[in-house]
């Protein structure tokens, strides 16, 4: 099977970089992700990445503990830049040209986010990592992923998680939970399945951007996903369980 998606946006949670650690960044996990990204980029896929910061700082959690929400969110944005720079280093050590663009100006370590420049980097075969979320508090990095995907005309969003798709109930608590092969945006919103936050889902629905949810911990899944193989659940079609 050939490559199905030529321009994709990969959404990584900060927790994905943590591996089995309780906090921070596991270099071996970052290296594994970089290796997979390098493989698909080597086949001509244009890859953009939005990374979260929950492995370092979670704004919502800090806000619940009494911190001002806007301040907490800005700190969380800075955490995403730390993750973005770590991922950039791993990719460039593998010979993959990479640019970090941030929604908050950090000119000594990253480019400012400029849509046309980001698209040009992709066209030249560079991986673009978007840091600092959308630059606005009260918005998640899931919403940032949907926004950036629409802006760069991505064909699909890969939502890389620790489960192999979306289920009708928690598979860790319900052994008979059924996995969806495909779902509509409306079904996700109506049933509050929390694949991504509702703002992100609405943005994807409005711009007709499919979301593929799959297990990042399975080696080779990113490569299978760009080929269109059914490695998880795709949001944007009809509802089908398996």
PDB file of C-alpha atoms in Angstrom:
ATOM      1  CA  UNK A   1       0.000   0.000   0.000  1.00  0.00           C
ATOM      2  CA  UNK A   2       1.394   3.418  -0.962  1.00  0.00           C
ATOM      3  CA  UNK A   3       1.350   6.661   0.977  1.00  0.00           C
ATOM      4  CA  UNK A   4      -2.191   7.983   1.464  1.00  0.00           C
ATOM      5  CA  UNK A   5      -1.484  11.226   3.326  1.00  0.00           C
ATOM      6  CA  UNK A   6       1.208  13.584   2.037  1.00  0.00           C
ATOM      7  CA  UNK A   7       0.838  16.405   4.571  1.00  0.00           C
ATOM      8  CA  UNK A   8      -0.052  15.452   8.130  1.00  0.00           C
ATOM      9  CA  UNK A   9      -0.141  17.024  11.554  1.00  0.00           C
ATOM     10  CA  UNK A  10       0.957  14.796  14.415  1.00  0.00           C
ATOM     11  CA  UNK A  11      -0.437  15.682  17.841  1.00  0.00           C
ATOM     12  CA  UNK A  12       1.769  14.438  20.669  1.00  0.00           C
ATOM     13  CA  UNK A  13       0.856  14.783  24.308  1.00  0.00           C
ATOM     14  CA  UNK A  14       3.561  15.819  26.721  1.00  0.00           C
ATOM     15  CA  UNK A  15       2.905  12.582  28.606  1.00  0.00           C
ATOM     16  CA  UNK A  16       3.917  10.626  25.486  1.00  0.00           C
ATOM     17  CA  UNK A  17       7.483  11.941  25.899  1.00  0.00           C
ATOM     18  CA  UNK A  18       7.540  10.883  29.532  1.00  0.00           C
ATOM     19  CA  UNK A  19       7.444   7.151  28.848  1.00  0.00           C
ATOM     20  CA  UNK A  20       7.369   5.198  32.086  1.00  0.00           C
ATOM     21  CA  UNK A  21       8.850   8.075  34.055  1.00  0.00           C
ATOM     22  CA  UNK A  22       6.661   9.966  36.471  1.00  0.00           C
ATOM     23  CA  UNK A  23       7.840  13.345  35.234  1.00  0.00           C
ATOM     24  CA  UNK A  24       9.938  14.961  32.538  1.00  0.00           C
ATOM     25  CA  UNK A  25      11.337  13.564  29.305  1.00  0.00           C
ATOM     26  CA  UNK A  26      12.573  10.048  28.572  1.00  0.00           C
ATOM     27  CA  UNK A  27      15.323  10.409  25.925  1.00  0.00           C
ATOM     28  CA  UNK A  28      14.788   6.862  24.652  1.00  0.00           C
ATOM     29  CA  UNK A  29      11.104   7.550  23.989  1.00  0.00           C
ATOM     30  CA  UNK A  30      11.916  10.796  22.200  1.00  0.00           C
ATOM     31  CA  UNK A  31      14.441   8.903  20.079  1.00  0.00           C
ATOM     32  CA  UNK A  32      11.869   6.264  19.144  1.00  0.00           C
ATOM     33  CA  UNK A  33       9.362   8.921  18.067  1.00  0.00           C
ATOM     34  CA  UNK A  34      12.048  10.753  16.089  1.00  0.00           C
ATOM     35  CA  UNK A  35      13.021   7.526  14.342  1.00  0.00           C
ATOM     36  CA  UNK A  36       9.445   6.914  13.200  1.00  0.00           C
ATOM     37  CA  UNK A  37       8.977  10.497  12.057  1.00  0.00           C
ATOM     38  CA  UNK A  38      12.265  10.315  10.146  1.00  0.00           C
ATOM     39  CA  UNK A  39      11.078   7.194   8.336  1.00  0.00           C
ATOM     40  CA  UNK A  40       7.904   8.779   6.996  1.00  0.00           C
ATOM     41  CA  UNK A  41       9.608  12.075   6.153  1.00  0.00           C
ATOM     42  CA  UNK A  42      12.156  10.051   4.191  1.00  0.00           C
ATOM     43  CA  UNK A  43       9.306   8.795   2.015  1.00  0.00           C
ATOM     44  CA  UNK A  44       8.237  12.325   1.105  1.00  0.00           C
ATOM     45  CA  UNK A  45       5.562  12.919   3.752  1.00  0.00           C
ATOM     46  CA  UNK A  46       5.342  16.520   4.967  1.00  0.00           C
ATOM     47  CA  UNK A  47       5.138  16.398   8.755  1.00  0.00           C
ATOM     48  CA  UNK A  48       4.090  19.081  11.229  1.00  0.00           C
ATOM     49  CA  UNK A  49       3.926  18.378  14.956  1.00  0.00           C
ATOM     50  CA  UNK A  50       2.068  19.969  17.858  1.00  0.00           C
ATOM     51  CA  UNK A  51       3.355  18.851  21.237  1.00  0.00           C
ATOM     52  CA  UNK A  52       1.788  19.314  24.658  1.00  0.00           C
ATOM     53  CA  UNK A  53       3.525  20.073  27.937  1.00  0.00           C
ATOM     54  CA  UNK A  54       1.746  17.927  30.514  1.00  0.00           C
ATOM     55  CA  UNK A  55       4.899  15.966  31.338  1.00  0.00           C
ATOM     56  CA  UNK A  56       6.391  19.173  32.765  1.00  0.00           C
ATOM     57  CA  UNK A  57       3.507  21.426  33.776  1.00  0.00           C
ATOM     58  CA  UNK A  58      -0.276  21.219  33.520  1.00  0.00           C
ATOM     59  CA  UNK A  59      -1.981  24.593  33.572  1.00  0.00           C
ATOM     60  CA  UNK A  60      -5.447  23.254  34.422  1.00  0.00           C
ATOM     61  CA  UNK A  61      -4.119  21.284  37.387  1.00  0.00           C
ATOM     62  CA  UNK A  62      -2.188  24.295  38.696  1.00  0.00           C
ATOM     63  CA  UNK A  63      -5.251  26.479  38.247  1.00  0.00           C
ATOM     64  CA  UNK A  64      -7.343  24.045  40.268  1.00  0.00           C
ATOM     65  CA  UNK A  65      -4.785  24.358  43.062  1.00  0.00           C
ATOM     66  CA  UNK A  66      -5.272  28.128  43.182  1.00  0.00           C
ATOM     67  CA  UNK A  67      -2.930  29.587  40.567  1.00  0.00           C
ATOM     68  CA  UNK A  68      -4.312  32.223  38.215  1.00  0.00           C
ATOM     69  CA  UNK A  69      -5.539  30.303  35.155  1.00  0.00           C
ATOM     70  CA  UNK A  70      -3.980  32.590  32.548  1.00  0.00           C
ATOM     71  CA  UNK A  71      -0.618  32.512  34.318  1.00  0.00           C
ATOM     72  CA  UNK A  72      -0.773  28.738  34.635  1.00  0.00           C
ATOM     73  CA  UNK A  73      -1.573  28.357  30.936  1.00  0.00           C
ATOM     74  CA  UNK A  74       1.347  30.571  29.917  1.00  0.00           C
ATOM     75  CA  UNK A  75       3.698  28.444  32.020  1.00  0.00           C
ATOM     76  CA  UNK A  76       2.266  25.376  30.293  1.00  0.00           C
ATOM     77  CA  UNK A  77       2.984  26.975  26.908  1.00  0.00           C
ATOM     78  CA  UNK A  78       6.629  27.415  27.879  1.00  0.00           C
ATOM     79  CA  UNK A  79       6.737  23.727  28.831  1.00  0.00           C
ATOM     80  CA  UNK A  80       5.607  22.800  25.305  1.00  0.00           C
ATOM     81  CA  UNK A  81       8.553  24.728  23.865  1.00  0.00           C
ATOM     82  CA  UNK A  82      10.940  22.688  26.021  1.00  0.00           C
ATOM     83  CA  UNK A  83       9.424  19.515  24.568  1.00  0.00           C
ATOM     84  CA  UNK A  84       9.530  20.917  21.035  1.00  0.00           C
ATOM     85  CA  UNK A  85      13.231  21.750  21.320  1.00  0.00           C
ATOM     86  CA  UNK A  86      13.972  18.279  22.701  1.00  0.00           C
ATOM     87  CA  UNK A  87      12.180  16.660  19.772  1.00  0.00           C
ATOM     88  CA  UNK A  88      13.938  18.985  17.322  1.00  0.00           C
ATOM     89  CA  UNK A  89      17.325  17.942  18.690  1.00  0.00           C
ATOM     90  CA  UNK A  90      16.481  14.242  18.319  1.00  0.00           C
ATOM     91  CA  UNK A  91      15.313  14.719  14.715  1.00  0.00           C
ATOM     92  CA  UNK A  92      18.282  16.810  13.658  1.00  0.00           C
ATOM     93  CA  UNK A  93      20.723  14.293  15.137  1.00  0.00           C
ATOM     94  CA  UNK A  94      19.140  11.876  12.650  1.00  0.00           C
ATOM     95  CA  UNK A  95      19.715  14.287   9.778  1.00  0.00           C
ATOM     96  CA  UNK A  96      16.130  15.540   9.512  1.00  0.00           C
ATOM     97  CA  UNK A  97      15.992  19.348   9.103  1.00  0.00           C
ATOM     98  CA  UNK A  98      13.550  20.697  11.680  1.00  0.00           C
ATOM     99  CA  UNK A  99      12.167  24.079  12.646  1.00  0.00           C
ATOM    100  CA  UNK A 100      10.453  25.035  15.895  1.00  0.00           C
ATOM    101  CA  UNK A 101       7.898  27.814  15.552  1.00  0.00           C
ATOM    102  CA  UNK A 102       6.332  29.332  18.643  1.00  0.00           C
ATOM    103  CA  UNK A 103       3.176  31.349  19.164  1.00  0.00           C
ATOM    104  CA  UNK A 104       5.016  33.348  21.865  1.00  0.00           C
ATOM    105  CA  UNK A 105       8.144  35.159  20.655  1.00  0.00           C
ATOM    106  CA  UNK A 106      11.327  33.344  21.739  1.00  0.00           C
ATOM    107  CA  UNK A 107      13.650  34.545  19.036  1.00  0.00           C
ATOM    108  CA  UNK A 108      16.849  33.174  20.574  1.00  0.00           C
ATOM    109  CA  UNK A 109      15.619  29.568  20.436  1.00  0.00           C
ATOM    110  CA  UNK A 110      12.824  29.401  17.856  1.00  0.00           C
ATOM    111  CA  UNK A 111      11.139  31.128  14.949  1.00  0.00           C
ATOM    112  CA  UNK A 112       7.887  33.017  15.463  1.00  0.00           C
ATOM    113  CA  UNK A 113       4.875  31.238  14.025  1.00  0.00           C
ATOM    114  CA  UNK A 114       4.299  32.521  10.500  1.00  0.00           C
ATOM    115  CA  UNK A 115       1.873  30.490   8.441  1.00  0.00           C
ATOM    116  CA  UNK A 116       3.477  31.007   5.045  1.00  0.00           C
ATOM    117  CA  UNK A 117       6.938  30.277   6.403  1.00  0.00           C
ATOM    118  CA  UNK A 118       5.672  27.073   8.035  1.00  0.00           C
ATOM    119  CA  UNK A 119       4.171  25.889   4.746  1.00  0.00           C
ATOM    120  CA  UNK A 120       7.391  26.713   2.902  1.00  0.00           C
ATOM    121  CA  UNK A 121       9.409  24.676   5.413  1.00  0.00           C
ATOM    122  CA  UNK A 122       7.089  21.721   4.824  1.00  0.00           C
ATOM    123  CA  UNK A 123       7.420  22.046   1.057  1.00  0.00           C
ATOM    124  CA  UNK A 124      11.205  21.907   1.472  1.00  0.00           C
ATOM    125  CA  UNK A 125      10.986  18.675   3.440  1.00  0.00           C
ATOM    126  CA  UNK A 126      11.550  20.143   6.886  1.00  0.00           C
ATOM    127  CA  UNK A 127       9.626  18.989   9.932  1.00  0.00           C
ATOM    128  CA  UNK A 128       7.862  21.904  11.632  1.00  0.00           C
ATOM    129  CA  UNK A 129       7.165  21.673  15.363  1.00  0.00           C
ATOM    130  CA  UNK A 130       4.652  24.158  16.728  1.00  0.00           C
ATOM    131  CA  UNK A 131       5.315  25.177  20.332  1.00  0.00           C
ATOM    132  CA  UNK A 132       3.633  27.450  22.878  1.00  0.00           C
ATOM    133  CA  UNK A 133       0.156  26.310  21.910  1.00  0.00           C
ATOM    134  CA  UNK A 134      -1.943  28.953  20.193  1.00  0.00           C
ATOM    135  CA  UNK A 135      -0.325  31.688  22.291  1.00  0.00           C
ATOM    136  CA  UNK A 136      -3.586  32.223  24.164  1.00  0.00           C
ATOM    137  CA  UNK A 137      -4.590  31.002  27.626  1.00  0.00           C
ATOM    138  CA  UNK A 138      -7.769  28.938  28.066  1.00  0.00           C
ATOM    139  CA  UNK A 139      -7.090  26.980  24.858  1.00  0.00           C
ATOM    140  CA  UNK A 140      -5.624  23.475  24.783  1.00  0.00           C
ATOM    141  CA  UNK A 141      -2.910  22.101  22.532  1.00  0.00           C
ATOM    142  CA  UNK A 142      -5.626  19.904  20.969  1.00  0.00           C
ATOM    143  CA  UNK A 143      -7.312  23.087  19.764  1.00  0.00           C
ATOM    144  CA  UNK A 144      -3.909  24.314  18.577  1.00  0.00           C
ATOM    145  CA  UNK A 145      -3.480  21.093  16.584  1.00  0.00           C
ATOM    146  CA  UNK A 146      -6.839  21.591  14.847  1.00  0.00           C
ATOM    147  CA  UNK A 147      -6.071  25.257  14.196  1.00  0.00           C
ATOM    148  CA  UNK A 148      -2.602  24.656  12.765  1.00  0.00           C
ATOM    149  CA  UNK A 149      -3.849  21.722  10.680  1.00  0.00           C
ATOM    150  CA  UNK A 150      -6.435  23.990   9.075  1.00  0.00           C
ATOM    151  CA  UNK A 151      -3.888  26.751   8.532  1.00  0.00           C
ATOM    152  CA  UNK A 152      -1.296  24.558   6.800  1.00  0.00           C
ATOM    153  CA  UNK A 153      -3.911  22.563   4.824  1.00  0.00           C
ATOM    154  CA  UNK A 154      -3.033  19.267   6.502  1.00  0.00           C
ATOM    155  CA  UNK A 155      -4.882  16.266   5.104  1.00  0.00           C
ATOM    156  CA  UNK A 156      -5.278  14.577   8.493  1.00  0.00           C
ATOM    157  CA  UNK A 157      -4.493  14.930  12.199  1.00  0.00           C
ATOM    158  CA  UNK A 158      -2.763  11.987  13.852  1.00  0.00           C
ATOM    159  CA  UNK A 159      -3.741  11.933  17.513  1.00  0.00           C
ATOM    160  CA  UNK A 160      -1.082   9.659  19.011  1.00  0.00           C
ATOM    161  CA  UNK A 161      -2.148   8.158  22.348  1.00  0.00           C
ATOM    162  CA  UNK A 162      -1.520   5.127  24.547  1.00  0.00           C
ATOM    163  CA  UNK A 163      -4.627   3.240  23.358  1.00  0.00           C
ATOM    164  CA  UNK A 164      -5.387   1.731  19.968  1.00  0.00           C
ATOM    165  CA  UNK A 165      -8.429   3.859  19.182  1.00  0.00           C
ATOM    166  CA  UNK A 166     -11.710   5.105  20.596  1.00  0.00           C
ATOM    167  CA  UNK A 167     -13.960   2.775  22.594  1.00  0.00           C
ATOM    168  CA  UNK A 168     -17.591   2.970  23.646  1.00  0.00           C
ATOM    169  CA  UNK A 169     -16.372   2.704  27.274  1.00  0.00           C
ATOM    170  CA  UNK A 170     -13.060   2.543  29.130  1.00  0.00           C
ATOM    171  CA  UNK A 171     -11.328  -0.655  27.896  1.00  0.00           C
ATOM    172  CA  UNK A 172      -9.213  -0.787  31.063  1.00  0.00           C
ATOM    173  CA  UNK A 173     -12.348  -1.037  33.198  1.00  0.00           C
ATOM    174  CA  UNK A 174     -14.677  -2.832  30.795  1.00  0.00           C
ATOM    175  CA  UNK A 175     -13.203  -5.921  29.077  1.00  0.00           C
ATOM    176  CA  UNK A 176     -16.186  -6.030  26.690  1.00  0.00           C
ATOM    177  CA  UNK A 177     -15.708  -2.454  25.483  1.00  0.00           C
ATOM    178  CA  UNK A 178     -16.015  -2.185  21.713  1.00  0.00           C
ATOM    179  CA  UNK A 179     -13.606  -0.196  19.598  1.00  0.00           C
ATOM    180  CA  UNK A 180     -14.876   2.109  16.887  1.00  0.00           C
ATOM    181  CA  UNK A 181     -13.254   1.825  13.490  1.00  0.00           C
ATOM    182  CA  UNK A 182     -14.736   5.147  12.428  1.00  0.00           C
ATOM    183  CA  UNK A 183     -16.868   7.889  13.962  1.00  0.00           C
ATOM    184  CA  UNK A 184     -18.580  11.077  12.889  1.00  0.00           C
ATOM    185  CA  UNK A 185     -17.623  14.393  14.452  1.00  0.00           C
ATOM    186  CA  UNK A 186     -21.200  14.751  15.695  1.00  0.00           C
ATOM    187  CA  UNK A 187     -21.092  11.401  17.478  1.00  0.00           C
ATOM    188  CA  UNK A 188     -17.888  12.402  19.289  1.00  0.00           C
ATOM    189  CA  UNK A 189     -19.398  15.716  20.365  1.00  0.00           C
ATOM    190  CA  UNK A 190     -22.810  14.335  21.310  1.00  0.00           C
ATOM    191  CA  UNK A 191     -21.404  11.490  23.397  1.00  0.00           C
ATOM    192  CA  UNK A 192     -18.581  13.591  24.878  1.00  0.00           C
ATOM    193  CA  UNK A 193     -15.982  10.943  23.995  1.00  0.00           C
ATOM    194  CA  UNK A 194     -13.109  13.324  24.822  1.00  0.00           C
ATOM    195  CA  UNK A 195     -10.932  12.335  21.879  1.00  0.00           C
ATOM    196  CA  UNK A 196      -9.952  15.992  21.753  1.00  0.00           C
ATOM    197  CA  UNK A 197     -11.691  18.912  23.359  1.00  0.00           C
ATOM    198  CA  UNK A 198     -14.949  20.082  21.799  1.00  0.00           C
ATOM    199  CA  UNK A 199     -13.420  23.223  20.280  1.00  0.00           C
ATOM    200  CA  UNK A 200     -10.850  21.120  18.421  1.00  0.00           C
ATOM    201  CA  UNK A 201     -13.490  18.691  17.154  1.00  0.00           C
ATOM    202  CA  UNK A 202     -15.684  21.551  15.976  1.00  0.00           C
ATOM    203  CA  UNK A 203     -12.747  23.117  14.110  1.00  0.00           C
ATOM    204  CA  UNK A 204     -11.972  19.811  12.405  1.00  0.00           C
ATOM    205  CA  UNK A 205     -15.616  19.340  11.485  1.00  0.00           C
ATOM    206  CA  UNK A 206     -15.886  22.834  10.033  1.00  0.00           C
ATOM    207  CA  UNK A 207     -12.734  22.346   7.947  1.00  0.00           C
ATOM    208  CA  UNK A 208     -13.359  18.681   7.114  1.00  0.00           C
ATOM    209  CA  UNK A 209     -10.082  17.461   8.635  1.00  0.00           C
ATOM    210  CA  UNK A 210     -10.180  13.785   9.649  1.00  0.00           C
ATOM    211  CA  UNK A 211      -8.617  12.722  12.959  1.00  0.00           C
ATOM    212  CA  UNK A 212      -6.895   9.373  13.284  1.00  0.00           C
ATOM    213  CA  UNK A 213      -6.491   8.109  16.844  1.00  0.00           C
ATOM    214  CA  UNK A 214      -3.946   5.324  17.334  1.00  0.00           C
ATOM    215  CA  UNK A 215      -1.445   3.815  19.757  1.00  0.00           C
ATOM    216  CA  UNK A 216       1.920   5.583  19.581  1.00  0.00           C
ATOM    217  CA  UNK A 217       3.642   2.891  21.645  1.00  0.00           C
ATOM    218  CA  UNK A 218       3.305   0.307  18.856  1.00  0.00           C
ATOM    219  CA  UNK A 219       6.420   0.497  16.693  1.00  0.00           C
ATOM    220  CA  UNK A 220       5.650   1.454  13.100  1.00  0.00           C
ATOM    221  CA  UNK A 221       2.158   2.842  13.700  1.00  0.00           C
ATOM    222  CA  UNK A 222       2.976   6.307  12.351  1.00  0.00           C
ATOM    223  CA  UNK A 223       4.209   4.726   9.125  1.00  0.00           C
ATOM    224  CA  UNK A 224       1.106   2.536   8.897  1.00  0.00           C
ATOM    225  CA  UNK A 225      -1.108   5.548   9.551  1.00  0.00           C
ATOM    226  CA  UNK A 226       0.325   7.601   6.665  1.00  0.00           C
ATOM    227  CA  UNK A 227      -0.356   4.617   4.412  1.00  0.00           C
ATOM    228  CA  UNK A 228      -3.990   4.678   5.498  1.00  0.00           C
ATOM    229  CA  UNK A 229      -3.936   1.341   7.281  1.00  0.00           C
ATOM    230  CA  UNK A 230      -6.645   0.854   9.945  1.00  0.00           C
ATOM    231  CA  UNK A 231      -4.367   1.179  12.976  1.00  0.00           C
ATOM    232  CA  UNK A 232      -6.940   2.939  15.156  1.00  0.00           C
ATOM    233  CA  UNK A 233     -10.128   4.966  14.904  1.00  0.00           C
ATOM    234  CA  UNK A 234     -10.746   7.651  12.317  1.00  0.00           C
ATOM    235  CA  UNK A 235     -13.084  10.525  13.140  1.00  0.00           C
ATOM    236  CA  UNK A 236     -14.828  12.143  10.211  1.00  0.00           C
ATOM    237  CA  UNK A 237     -16.643   9.307   8.478  1.00  0.00           C
ATOM    238  CA  UNK A 238     -19.553   7.164   9.586  1.00  0.00           C
ATOM    239  CA  UNK A 239     -19.926   5.248  12.860  1.00  0.00           C
ATOM    240  CA  UNK A 240     -18.627   1.703  12.786  1.00  0.00           C
ATOM    241  CA  UNK A 241     -17.580  -0.537  15.677  1.00  0.00           C
ATOM    242  CA  UNK A 242     -15.411  -3.636  15.506  1.00  0.00           C
TER     243      UNK A 242
END
